[in-house]
PDB file of C-alpha atoms in Angstrom:
ATOM      1  CA  MET L  17      25.691 -22.632  39.075  1.00  0.00           C
ATOM      2  CA  SER L  18      26.930 -18.911  38.424  1.00  0.00           C
ATOM      3  CA  SER L  19      25.809 -16.529  36.158  1.00  0.00           C
ATOM      4  CA  SER L  20      29.031 -17.188  33.879  1.00  0.00           C
ATOM      5  CA  ASP L  21      28.703 -20.701  33.986  1.00  0.00           C
ATOM      6  CA  PRO L  22      29.485 -21.588  30.307  1.00  0.00           C
ATOM      7  CA  SER L  23      27.788 -25.061  30.795  1.00  0.00           C
ATOM      8  CA  PRO L  24      24.670 -25.963  28.054  1.00  0.00           C
ATOM      9  CA  GLU L  25      22.011 -25.590  30.648  1.00  0.00           C
ATOM     10  CA  HIS L  26      23.357 -21.967  31.384  1.00  0.00           C
ATOM     11  CA  GLY L  27      22.269 -20.869  27.696  1.00  0.00           C
ATOM     12  CA  GLN L  28      19.355 -23.319  27.273  1.00  0.00           C
ATOM     13  CA  ARG L  29      16.808 -21.142  28.988  1.00  0.00           C
ATOM     14  CA  PRO L  30      17.110 -17.921  27.052  1.00  0.00           C
ATOM     15  CA  LEU L  31      17.268 -20.166  23.933  1.00  0.00           C
ATOM     16  CA  ASP L  32      14.289 -22.024  25.073  1.00  0.00           C
ATOM     17  CA  ILE L  33      12.303 -18.350  25.422  1.00  0.00           C
ATOM     18  CA  GLU L  34      13.670 -17.229  22.061  1.00  0.00           C
ATOM     19  CA  GLN L  35      12.447 -20.331  20.442  1.00  0.00           C
ATOM     20  CA  ALA L  36       9.100 -19.957  22.113  1.00  0.00           C
ATOM     21  CA  LEU L  37       8.770 -16.372  20.528  1.00  0.00           C
ATOM     22  CA  ALA L  38       9.751 -17.613  17.193  1.00  0.00           C
ATOM     23  CA  ASP L  39       7.131 -20.426  17.587  1.00  0.00           C
ATOM     24  CA  PHE L  40       4.636 -17.532  18.475  1.00  0.00           C
ATOM     25  CA  ASP L  41       5.692 -15.441  15.605  1.00  0.00           C
ATOM     26  CA  GLN L  42       5.446 -18.438  13.038  1.00  0.00           C
ATOM     27  CA  SER L  43       1.671 -19.000  14.439  1.00  0.00           C
ATOM     28  CA  ILE L  44       0.972 -15.249  13.753  1.00  0.00           C
ATOM     29  CA  ALA L  45       2.385 -15.331  10.357  1.00  0.00           C
ATOM     30  CA  ASP L  46       0.535 -18.597   9.594  1.00  0.00           C
ATOM     31  CA  ARG L  47      -2.782 -16.844  10.752  1.00  0.00           C
ATOM     32  CA  GLU L  48      -2.023 -13.793   8.771  1.00  0.00           C
ATOM     33  CA  GLN L  49      -1.075 -16.143   5.707  1.00  0.00           C
ATOM     34  CA  GLY L  50      -4.593 -17.661   5.963  1.00  0.00           C
ATOM     35  CA  ARG L  51      -6.155 -14.011   6.258  1.00  0.00           C
ATOM     36  CA  ALA L  52      -4.369 -13.016   3.071  1.00  0.00           C
ATOM     37  CA  ASP L  53      -5.685 -16.100   1.215  1.00  0.00           C
ATOM     38  CA  HIS L  54      -9.112 -15.700   2.485  1.00  0.00           C
ATOM     39  CA  GLU L  55      -8.937 -12.059   0.992  1.00  0.00           C
ATOM     40  CA  GLN L  56      -7.839 -13.434  -2.368  1.00  0.00           C
ATOM     41  CA  ALA L  57     -10.598 -15.664  -2.318  1.00  0.00           C
ATOM     42  CA  ASP L  58     -12.912 -12.706  -1.538  1.00  0.00           C
ATOM     43  CA  VAL L  59     -11.075 -10.811  -4.647  1.00  0.00           C
ATOM     44  CA  ASP L  60     -11.384 -13.845  -6.979  1.00  0.00           C
ATOM     45  CA  GLN L  61     -15.086 -14.434  -6.047  1.00  0.00           C
ATOM     46  CA  ALA L  62     -15.768 -10.549  -6.621  1.00  0.00           C
ATOM     47  CA  GLU L  63     -14.140 -10.653 -10.071  1.00  0.00           C
ATOM     48  CA  ASP L  64     -16.286 -13.749 -11.010  1.00  0.00           C
ATOM     49  CA  GLN L  65     -19.445 -12.020 -10.024  1.00  0.00           C
ATOM     50  CA  LEU L  66     -18.447  -9.024 -11.864  1.00  0.00           C
ATOM     51  CA  ASP L  67     -17.728 -10.975 -14.865  1.00  0.00           C
ATOM     52  CA  ASP L  68     -21.243 -12.771 -14.622  1.00  0.00           C
ATOM     53  CA  GLU L  69     -22.677  -9.220 -14.660  1.00  0.00           C
ATOM     54  CA  ARG L  70     -20.601  -7.918 -17.468  1.00  0.00           C
ATOM     55  CA  ALA L  71     -21.924 -10.935 -19.276  1.00  0.00           C
ATOM     56  CA  GLN L  72     -25.762 -10.334 -18.519  1.00  0.00           C
ATOM     57  CA  THR L  73     -25.289  -6.231 -19.556  1.00  0.00           C
ATOM     58  CA  ASP L  74     -26.241  -4.766 -22.832  1.00  0.00           C
ATOM     59  CA  GLY L  75     -23.063  -2.880 -23.929  1.00  0.00           C
ATOM     60  CA  THR L  76     -24.829   0.009 -24.852  1.00  0.00           C
ATOM     61  CA  ASP L  77     -26.044   0.970 -21.366  1.00  0.00           C
ATOM     62  CA  HIS L  78     -23.451   3.287 -20.759  1.00  0.00           C
ATOM     63  CA  ARG L  79     -24.447   4.237 -17.155  1.00  0.00           C
ATOM     64  CA  THR L  80     -24.275   0.188 -16.024  1.00  0.00           C
ATOM     65  CA  MET L  81     -21.162  -0.038 -18.115  1.00  0.00           C
ATOM     66  CA  ALA L  82     -19.710   3.117 -16.092  1.00  0.00           C
ATOM     67  CA  TRP L  83     -20.749   1.274 -12.845  1.00  0.00           C
ATOM     68  CA  LEU L  84     -19.176  -1.895 -13.786  1.00  0.00           C
ATOM     69  CA  ALA L  85     -16.005  -0.277 -14.717  1.00  0.00           C
ATOM     70  CA  HIS L  86     -15.922   1.455 -11.228  1.00  0.00           C
ATOM     71  CA  ARG L  87     -16.426  -1.768  -9.615  1.00  0.00           C
ATOM     72  CA  GLN L  88     -13.343  -3.185 -11.713  1.00  0.00           C
ATOM     73  CA  ARG L  89     -11.244  -0.436 -10.526  1.00  0.00           C
ATOM     74  CA  GLN L  90     -12.264  -1.258  -6.897  1.00  0.00           C
ATOM     75  CA  ILE L  91     -11.591  -4.973  -7.247  1.00  0.00           C
ATOM     76  CA  ASP L  92      -8.147  -3.875  -8.905  1.00  0.00           C
ATOM     77  CA  SER L  93      -7.186  -1.772  -6.172  1.00  0.00           C
ATOM     78  CA  ARG L  94      -8.071  -4.494  -3.831  1.00  0.00           C
ATOM     79  CA  GLN L  95      -6.009  -7.092  -5.688  1.00  0.00           C
ATOM     80  CA  GLN L  96      -2.968  -4.631  -5.345  1.00  0.00           C
ATOM     81  CA  ARG L  97      -3.381  -4.272  -1.896  1.00  0.00           C
ATOM     82  CA  VAL L  98      -3.881  -8.237  -1.632  1.00  0.00           C
ATOM     83  CA  ASP L  99      -0.512  -8.559  -3.774  1.00  0.00           C
ATOM     84  CA  ALA L 100       1.709  -6.049  -1.576  1.00  0.00           C
ATOM     85  CA  ARG L 101       0.291  -7.972   1.448  1.00  0.00           C
ATOM     86  CA  GLN L 102       1.401 -11.387   0.088  1.00  0.00           C
ATOM     87  CA  GLU L 103       4.991  -9.863  -0.720  1.00  0.00           C
ATOM     88  CA  GLN L 104       5.203  -8.592   3.114  1.00  0.00           C
ATOM     89  CA  LEU L 105       4.287 -11.959   4.303  1.00  0.00           C
ATOM     90  CA  GLY L 106       6.784 -13.158   2.003  1.00  0.00           C
ATOM     91  CA  MET L 107       9.500 -11.205   3.276  1.00  0.00           C
ATOM     92  CA  ALA L 108       8.469 -11.655   6.902  1.00  0.00           C
ATOM     93  CA  GLN L 109       8.557 -15.497   6.431  1.00  0.00           C
ATOM     94  CA  ASP L 110      12.159 -15.286   4.844  1.00  0.00           C
ATOM     95  CA  GLY L 111      13.189 -13.495   8.243  1.00  0.00           C
ATOM     96  CA  GLY L 112      11.587 -16.159  10.391  1.00  0.00           C
ATOM     97  CA  ASP L 113      13.333 -18.857   8.452  1.00  0.00           C
ATOM     98  CA  GLU L 114      16.695 -17.130   8.947  1.00  0.00           C
ATOM     99  CA  ARG L 115      15.829 -16.510  12.762  1.00  0.00           C
ATOM    100  CA  GLN L 116      14.863 -20.396  13.082  1.00  0.00           C
ATOM    101  CA  SER L 117      17.981 -21.393  11.260  1.00  0.00           C
ATOM    102  CA  LEU L 118      19.993 -19.473  13.932  1.00  0.00           C
ATOM    103  CA  LEU L 119      18.212 -21.012  16.558  1.00  0.00           C
ATOM    104  CA  ASP L 120      18.531 -24.350  15.489  1.00  0.00           C
ATOM    105  CA  ALA L 121      22.513 -23.704  15.049  1.00  0.00           C
ATOM    106  CA  GLN L 122      22.703 -22.256  18.811  1.00  0.00           C
ATOM    107  CA  GLN L 123      20.535 -25.020  20.130  1.00  0.00           C
ATOM    108  CA  SER L 124      22.918 -27.731  18.338  1.00  0.00           C
ATOM    109  CA  GLU L 125      25.961 -25.759  19.844  1.00  0.00           C
ATOM    110  CA  LEU L 126      24.609 -26.044  23.491  1.00  0.00           C
ATOM    111  CA  THR L 127      23.591 -29.571  23.330  1.00  0.00           C
ATOM    112  CA  GLU L 128      26.069 -31.450  21.490  1.00  0.00           C
ATOM    113  CA  PRO L 129      29.749 -32.364  22.938  1.00  0.00           C
ATOM    114  CA  ASP L 130      32.463 -30.510  21.960  1.00  0.00           C
ATOM    115  CA  VAL L 131      34.508 -33.066  20.247  1.00  0.00           C
ATOM    116  CA  ALA L 132      31.455 -33.592  17.627  1.00  0.00           C
ATOM    117  CA  ARG L 133      30.341 -29.947  17.987  1.00  0.00           C
ATOM    118  CA  THR L 134      32.292 -28.764  14.716  1.00  0.00           C
ATOM    119  CA  SER L 135      31.026 -31.318  12.370  1.00  0.00           C
ATOM    120  CA  LEU L 136      27.547 -31.613  13.759  1.00  0.00           C
ATOM    121  CA  THR L 137      27.181 -27.877  13.273  1.00  0.00           C
ATOM    122  CA  ALA L 138      28.205 -27.771   9.877  1.00  0.00           C
ATOM    123  CA  ARG L 139      25.667 -30.819   9.088  1.00  0.00           C
ATOM    124  CA  ARG L 140      22.723 -28.878  10.995  1.00  0.00           C
ATOM    125  CA  SER L 141      23.937 -25.731   9.374  1.00  0.00           C
ATOM    126  CA  GLN L 142      23.792 -27.436   5.933  1.00  0.00           C
ATOM    127  CA  GLU L 143      20.372 -28.959   6.969  1.00  0.00           C
ATOM    128  CA  ALA L 144      19.088 -25.518   8.019  1.00  0.00           C
ATOM    129  CA  ARG L 145      20.062 -24.214   4.785  1.00  0.00           C
ATOM    130  CA  GLU L 146      18.213 -26.703   2.670  1.00  0.00           C
ATOM    131  CA  LYS L 147      15.301 -26.434   4.914  1.00  0.00           C
ATOM    132  CA  HIS L 148      15.266 -22.618   4.295  1.00  0.00           C
ATOM    133  CA  GLU L 149      16.119 -23.091   0.694  1.00  0.00           C
ATOM    134  CA  GLN L 150      12.553 -25.593   0.276  1.00  0.00           C
ATOM    135  CA  ALA L 151      10.752 -22.925   2.209  1.00  0.00           C
ATOM    136  CA  VAL L 152      11.971 -20.397  -0.096  1.00  0.00           C
ATOM    137  CA  GLU L 153      11.152 -22.409  -3.211  1.00  0.00           C
ATOM    138  CA  HIS L 154       7.711 -23.237  -1.822  1.00  0.00           C
ATOM    139  CA  ARG L 155       7.166 -19.388  -1.407  1.00  0.00           C
ATOM    140  CA  ALA L 156       8.249 -18.738  -4.821  1.00  0.00           C
ATOM    141  CA  ALA L 157       6.133 -21.239  -6.170  1.00  0.00           C
ATOM    142  CA  ALA L 158       3.216 -19.618  -4.369  1.00  0.00           C
ATOM    143  CA  ALA L 159       4.326 -16.339  -5.707  1.00  0.00           C
ATOM    144  CA  ARG L 160       4.621 -17.767  -9.303  1.00  0.00           C
ATOM    145  CA  GLU L 161       0.825 -19.083  -9.075  1.00  0.00           C
ATOM    146  CA  ARG L 162      -0.348 -15.891  -7.483  1.00  0.00           C
ATOM    147  CA  ALA L 163       1.415 -13.984 -10.472  1.00  0.00           C
ATOM    148  CA  GLN L 164      -0.062 -16.480 -13.026  1.00  0.00           C
ATOM    149  CA  ALA L 165      -3.421 -15.920 -11.502  1.00  0.00           C
ATOM    150  CA  ALA L 166      -2.678 -12.187 -11.754  1.00  0.00           C
ATOM    151  CA  ALA L 167      -1.764 -12.401 -15.417  1.00  0.00           C
ATOM    152  CA  LEU L 168      -5.144 -14.327 -16.030  1.00  0.00           C
ATOM    153  CA  ARG L 169      -7.124 -11.582 -14.322  1.00  0.00           C
ATOM    154  CA  ALA L 170      -5.309  -9.259 -16.520  1.00  0.00           C
ATOM    155  CA  GLN L 171      -6.005 -11.239 -19.499  1.00  0.00           C
ATOM    156  CA  ALA L 172      -9.627 -11.598 -18.658  1.00  0.00           C
ATOM    157  CA  ALA L 173      -9.884  -7.743 -17.883  1.00  0.00           C
ATOM    158  CA  GLU L 174      -8.623  -7.005 -21.375  1.00  0.00           C
ATOM    159  CA  GLU L 175     -10.890  -9.382 -22.906  1.00  0.00           C
ATOM    160  CA  ARG L 176     -13.857  -7.798 -20.984  1.00  0.00           C
ATOM    161  CA  ALA L 177     -12.702  -4.344 -22.219  1.00  0.00           C
ATOM    162  CA  LYS L 178     -12.425  -5.523 -25.747  1.00  0.00           C
ATOM    163  CA  ALA L 179     -15.840  -7.177 -25.276  1.00  0.00           C
ATOM    164  CA  VAL L 180     -17.359  -3.939 -24.184  1.00  0.00           C
ATOM    165  CA  ARG L 181     -15.968  -1.912 -26.938  1.00  0.00           C
ATOM    166  CA  GLU L 182     -17.109  -4.169 -29.370  1.00  0.00           C
ATOM    167  CA  ARG L 183     -20.540  -3.769 -27.893  1.00  0.00           C
ATOM    168  CA  GLY L 184     -20.436  -0.227 -27.380  1.00  0.00           C
TER     169      GLY L 184
END
């Protein structure tokens, strides 16, 4: 087989390598998402602990209240970093989905006979788009859940601040 051979076997090896790299990148993305989820759980736990401490604190102890406010700012800052990381991961996943769609289309072009290639490519392209749309919807739902959780945290913070003002 020459290097200009247009047969499916000629293009399969580079495609296999690219697919392996895409799979490796996806495994890294999955691990990073797991880390981000763990970090979010840590932030939520820190917020819960701080809420418990606030509930047990006398609002007239200004030194303790200042310390609690400082810890709240630290938690808020950490939450902002987690939210930014989640956004980065979502954008990276979108890119990975597009890459996988292209690889799927290239694979079907290599493996299907010329006669059926056009309709098969169109069908596979449609399937890839639908799969990508489902992944996007899933990530959007996860983002909405994170936004709702952030709104609840903000509401809880406002209620805590109001309680502190009323005590003081």
